[in-house]
Coordinates of C-alpha atoms in Angstrom, one line a residue:
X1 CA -18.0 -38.2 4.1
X2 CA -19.6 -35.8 1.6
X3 CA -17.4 -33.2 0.0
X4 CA -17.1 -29.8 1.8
X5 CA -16.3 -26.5 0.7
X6 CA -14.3 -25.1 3.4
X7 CA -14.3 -21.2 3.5
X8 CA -11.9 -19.4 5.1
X9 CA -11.1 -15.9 5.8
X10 CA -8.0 -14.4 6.4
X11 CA -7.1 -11.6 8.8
X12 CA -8.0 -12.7 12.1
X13 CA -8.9 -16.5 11.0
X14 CA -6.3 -18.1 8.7
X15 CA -3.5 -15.3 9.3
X16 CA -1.6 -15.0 12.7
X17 CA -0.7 -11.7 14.3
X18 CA 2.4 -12.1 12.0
X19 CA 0.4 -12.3 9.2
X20 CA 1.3 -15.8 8.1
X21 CA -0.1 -19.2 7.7
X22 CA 1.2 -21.2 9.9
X23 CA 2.9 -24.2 8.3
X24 CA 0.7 -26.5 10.1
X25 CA -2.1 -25.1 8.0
X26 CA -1.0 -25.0 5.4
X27 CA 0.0 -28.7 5.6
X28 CA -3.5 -29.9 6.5
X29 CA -5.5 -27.7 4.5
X30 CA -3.4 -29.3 1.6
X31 CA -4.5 -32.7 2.5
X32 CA -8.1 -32.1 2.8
X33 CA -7.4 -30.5 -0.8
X34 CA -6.2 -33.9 -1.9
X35 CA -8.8 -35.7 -0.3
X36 CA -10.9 -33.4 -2.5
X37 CA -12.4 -31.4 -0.4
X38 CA -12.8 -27.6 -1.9
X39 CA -10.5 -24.9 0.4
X40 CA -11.8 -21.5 0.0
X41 CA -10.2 -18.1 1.0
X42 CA -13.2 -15.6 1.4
X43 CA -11.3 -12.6 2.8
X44 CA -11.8 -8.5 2.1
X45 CA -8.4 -8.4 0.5
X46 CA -8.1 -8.0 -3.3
X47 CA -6.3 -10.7 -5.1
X48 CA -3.3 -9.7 -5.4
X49 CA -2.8 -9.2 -1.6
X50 CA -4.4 -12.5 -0.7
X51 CA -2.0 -14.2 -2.8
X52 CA 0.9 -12.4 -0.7
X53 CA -0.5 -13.4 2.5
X54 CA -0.9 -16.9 1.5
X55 CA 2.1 -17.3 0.3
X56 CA 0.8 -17.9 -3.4
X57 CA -2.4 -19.7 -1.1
X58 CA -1.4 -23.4 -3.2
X59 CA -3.1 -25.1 -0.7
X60 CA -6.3 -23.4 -2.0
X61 CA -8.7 -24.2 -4.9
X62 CA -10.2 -20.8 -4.6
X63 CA -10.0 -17.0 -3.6
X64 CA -13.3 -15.1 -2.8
X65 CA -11.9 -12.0 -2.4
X66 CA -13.0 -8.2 -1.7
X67 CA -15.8 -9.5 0.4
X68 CA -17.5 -11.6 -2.6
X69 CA -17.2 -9.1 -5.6
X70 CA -14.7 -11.5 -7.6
X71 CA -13.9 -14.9 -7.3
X72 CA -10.9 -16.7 -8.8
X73 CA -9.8 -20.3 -9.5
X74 CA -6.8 -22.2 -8.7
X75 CA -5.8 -23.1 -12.4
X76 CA -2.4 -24.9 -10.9
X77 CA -0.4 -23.7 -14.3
X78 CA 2.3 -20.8 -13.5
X79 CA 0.1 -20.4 -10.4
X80 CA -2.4 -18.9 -12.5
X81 CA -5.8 -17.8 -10.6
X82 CA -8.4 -17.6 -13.2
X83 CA -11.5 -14.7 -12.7
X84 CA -15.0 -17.2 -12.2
X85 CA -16.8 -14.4 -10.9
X86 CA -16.5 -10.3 -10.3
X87 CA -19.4 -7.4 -9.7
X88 CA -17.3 -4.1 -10.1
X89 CA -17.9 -1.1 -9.5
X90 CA -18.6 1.6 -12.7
X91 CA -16.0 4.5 -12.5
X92 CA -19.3 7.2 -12.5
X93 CA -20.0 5.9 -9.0
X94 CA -16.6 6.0 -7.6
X95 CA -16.7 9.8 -8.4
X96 CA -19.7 10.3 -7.0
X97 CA -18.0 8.5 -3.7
X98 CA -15.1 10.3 -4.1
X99 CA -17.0 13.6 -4.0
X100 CA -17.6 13.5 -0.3
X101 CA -14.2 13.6 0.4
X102 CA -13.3 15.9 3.5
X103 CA -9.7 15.9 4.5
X104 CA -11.0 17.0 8.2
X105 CA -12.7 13.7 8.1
X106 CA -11.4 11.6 5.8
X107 CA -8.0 9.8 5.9
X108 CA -7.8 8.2 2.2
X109 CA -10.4 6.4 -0.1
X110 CA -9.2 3.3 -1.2
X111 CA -9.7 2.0 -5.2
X112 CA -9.2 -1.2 -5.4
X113 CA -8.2 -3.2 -8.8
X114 CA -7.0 -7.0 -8.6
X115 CA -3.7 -6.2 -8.0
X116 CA -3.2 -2.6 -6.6
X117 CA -5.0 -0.3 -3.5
X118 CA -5.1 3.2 -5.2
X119 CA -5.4 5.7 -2.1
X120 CA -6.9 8.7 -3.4
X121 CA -6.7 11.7 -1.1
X122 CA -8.1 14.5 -3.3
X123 CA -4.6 15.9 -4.3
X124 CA -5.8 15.5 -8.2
X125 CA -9.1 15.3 -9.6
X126 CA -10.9 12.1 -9.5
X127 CA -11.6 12.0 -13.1
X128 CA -7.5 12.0 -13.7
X129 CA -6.9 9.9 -10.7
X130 CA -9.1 6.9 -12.0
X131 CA -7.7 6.8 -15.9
X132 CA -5.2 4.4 -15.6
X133 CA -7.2 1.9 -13.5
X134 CA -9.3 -0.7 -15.3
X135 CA -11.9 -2.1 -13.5
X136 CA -12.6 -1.2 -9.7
X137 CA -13.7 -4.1 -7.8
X138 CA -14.5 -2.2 -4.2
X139 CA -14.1 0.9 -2.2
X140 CA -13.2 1.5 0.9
X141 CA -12.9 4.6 3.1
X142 CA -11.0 5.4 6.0
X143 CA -11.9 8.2 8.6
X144 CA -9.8 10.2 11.3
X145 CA -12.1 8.3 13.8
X146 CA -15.0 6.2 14.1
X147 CA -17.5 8.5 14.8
X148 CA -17.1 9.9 11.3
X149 CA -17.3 5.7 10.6
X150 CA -21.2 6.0 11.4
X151 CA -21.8 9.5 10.2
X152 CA -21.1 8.5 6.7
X153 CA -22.7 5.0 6.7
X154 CA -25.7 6.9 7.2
X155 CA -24.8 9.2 4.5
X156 CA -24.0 6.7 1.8
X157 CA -26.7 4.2 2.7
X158 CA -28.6 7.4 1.8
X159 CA -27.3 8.5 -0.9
X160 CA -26.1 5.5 -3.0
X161 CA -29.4 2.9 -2.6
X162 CA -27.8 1.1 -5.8
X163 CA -24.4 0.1 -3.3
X164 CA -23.8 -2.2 -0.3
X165 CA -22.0 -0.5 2.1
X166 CA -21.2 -1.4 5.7
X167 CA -19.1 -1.1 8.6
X168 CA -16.1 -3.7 9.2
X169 CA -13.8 -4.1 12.0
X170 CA -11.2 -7.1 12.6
X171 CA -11.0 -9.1 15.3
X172 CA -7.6 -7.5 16.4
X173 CA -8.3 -3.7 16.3
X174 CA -11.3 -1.0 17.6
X175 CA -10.8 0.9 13.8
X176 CA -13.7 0.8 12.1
X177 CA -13.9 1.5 8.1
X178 CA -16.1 1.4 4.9
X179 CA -16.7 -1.1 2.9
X180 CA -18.3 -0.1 -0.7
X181 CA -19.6 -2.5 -3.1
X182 CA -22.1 -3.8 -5.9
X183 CA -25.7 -4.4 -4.1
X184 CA -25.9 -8.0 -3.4
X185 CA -22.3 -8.5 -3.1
X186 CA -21.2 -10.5 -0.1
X187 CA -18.7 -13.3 0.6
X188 CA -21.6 -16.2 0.9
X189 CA -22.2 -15.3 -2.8
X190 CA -19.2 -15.7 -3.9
X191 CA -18.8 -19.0 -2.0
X192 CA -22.3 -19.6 -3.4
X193 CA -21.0 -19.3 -6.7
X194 CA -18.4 -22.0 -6.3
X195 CA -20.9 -24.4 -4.4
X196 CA -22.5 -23.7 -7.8
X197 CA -19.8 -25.1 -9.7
X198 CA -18.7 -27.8 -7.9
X199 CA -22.1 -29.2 -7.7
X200 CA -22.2 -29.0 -3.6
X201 CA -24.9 -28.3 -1.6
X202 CA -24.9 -25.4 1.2
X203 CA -25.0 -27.8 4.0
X204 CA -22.1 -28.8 3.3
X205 CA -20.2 -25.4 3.6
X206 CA -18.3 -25.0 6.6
X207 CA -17.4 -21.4 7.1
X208 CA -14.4 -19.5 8.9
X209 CA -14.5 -15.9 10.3
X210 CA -13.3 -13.4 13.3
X211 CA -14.7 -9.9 12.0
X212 CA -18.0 -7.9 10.9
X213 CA -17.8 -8.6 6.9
X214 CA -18.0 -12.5 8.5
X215 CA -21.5 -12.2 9.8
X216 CA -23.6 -12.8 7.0
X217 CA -20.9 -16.2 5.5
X218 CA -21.7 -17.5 9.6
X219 CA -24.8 -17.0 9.4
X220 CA -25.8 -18.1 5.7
X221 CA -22.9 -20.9 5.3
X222 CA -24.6 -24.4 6.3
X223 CA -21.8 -24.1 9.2
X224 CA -20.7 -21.0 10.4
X225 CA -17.5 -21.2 13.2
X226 CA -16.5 -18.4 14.4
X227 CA -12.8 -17.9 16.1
X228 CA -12.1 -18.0 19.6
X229 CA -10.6 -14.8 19.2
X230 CA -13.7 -13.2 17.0
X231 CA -15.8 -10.4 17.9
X232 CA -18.9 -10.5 19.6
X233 CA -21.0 -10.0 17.1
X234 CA -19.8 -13.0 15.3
X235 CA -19.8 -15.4 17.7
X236 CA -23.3 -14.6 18.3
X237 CA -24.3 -15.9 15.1
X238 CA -22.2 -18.7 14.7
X239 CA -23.0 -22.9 15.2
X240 CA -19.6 -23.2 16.8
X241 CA -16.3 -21.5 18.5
X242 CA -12.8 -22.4 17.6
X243 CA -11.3 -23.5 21.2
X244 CA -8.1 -22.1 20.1
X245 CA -7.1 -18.9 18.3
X246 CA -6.0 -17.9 15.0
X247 CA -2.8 -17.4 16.6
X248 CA -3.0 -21.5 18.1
X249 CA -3.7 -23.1 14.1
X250 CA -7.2 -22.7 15.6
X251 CA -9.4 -23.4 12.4
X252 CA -7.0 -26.6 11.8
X253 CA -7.6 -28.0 15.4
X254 CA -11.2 -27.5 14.7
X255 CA -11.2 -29.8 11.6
X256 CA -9.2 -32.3 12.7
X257 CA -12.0 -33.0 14.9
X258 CA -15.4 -32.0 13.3
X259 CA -14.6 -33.5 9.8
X260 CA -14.2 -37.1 12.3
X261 CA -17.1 -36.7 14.2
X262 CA -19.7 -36.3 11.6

């Protein structure tokens, strides 16, 4: 059997309801790592959070994380995770962002860095608020409801050509959010840069999601499952369903049988 990159996201997918993986998973997953295949988180969390959900995520050999804006590697010394790959954001833009702030509207806009969500409600200038952080990997904005979701979509799509921005929703929930990043950025090219790296070709990627930032790894990955459990809109444009749910180990059950049959 050729070696597969197997991408995985996490809320919805790999995670439970609890918020866990399941030690089950994390038991295969670990096997298929020895048997050198290549397990890849591609989730919307920042590093540091990823990590925490995973439990340190040992069973991985990378972490794609905020949607495809960074990548890190598995360096297995002090359970280092070493930067591959990262598109951030330039402060100058994140003002610009932050300008449309509207406390009617608005609940918080988050900064994210590797290891921190800054939520930045306007109670201090933006220019003060955004010393102390580094580098900003993503944005994302919440709003007092969804309509105000889709008004400002429109808004920043106009506004900021330079930036991807889109709508996400999980699996789980009817909130929908922001998601603000460098043009191009997206989980498949972050998985694209590993396939890279590891010499494998994108047939050979077999891709894990349940929510909207998920659509574009289904449909790009060489094969895209989407979760029992997943939205609509994903399982539209995916080659296969989990028959279980992320709450039932379903991405393991799913492996267990298509990495036999082929």
């Amino acid at each position: 059997m050729d070696k597969k990159i197997i991408a995985l996201d996490l809320d919805g997918t790999l995670l439970n309801s609890d918020g866990i993986v399941t030690d089950v998973t994390k038991k295969h997953l670990k096997k298929l790592k020895e048997e050198g295949h290549i397990i890849t988180i591609a989730t919307g969390r920042i590093l540091n959070r990823a990590l925490v959900g995973t439990d340190g995520a040992e069973f991985a050999n990378y972490i794609v994380c905020d949607a495809g804006a960074a990548v890190f590697k598995n360096e297995g010394k002090d359970k280092e995770w070493k930067e591959v790959y990262a598109n951030p954001l330039t402060k100058d833009i994140v003002q610009s962002i932050a300008s449309y702030y509207d406390k009617n509207k608005f609940i918080t806009i988050n900064i994210c860095d590797r290891n921190k969500i800054h939520h930045y409600d306007k109670t201090i200038g933006i220019a003060e608020f955004l010393e102390n952080i580094s580098e900003i990997i993503h944005v994302s904005v919440s709003f007092i409801n969804n309509e105000f979701v889709t008004e400002y979509f429109k808004i920043f799509k106009e506004k900021f050509p330079m930036l991807k921005v889109e709508i996400m929703q999980d699996s789980f929930g009817d909130v929908r959010w922001l998601e603000i990043a460098q043009k191009g950025v997206e989980k498949h090219k972050g998985i694209a840069e590993i396939a890279k790296l590891e010499g494998i070709s994108n047939e050979n990627i077999i891709a894990f999601g349940d929510g909207l930032n998920d659509v574009e790894m289904l449909k790009k990955c060489g094969i895209g499952v989407a979760m029992k459990n997943a939205l609509p809109e994903v399982k539209e444009q995916a080659n296969y369903i989990t028959s279980r749910t992320n709450n039932e180990n379903g991405v393991v059950e799913f492996l267990k049988e298509y990495l036999v049959e082929i």
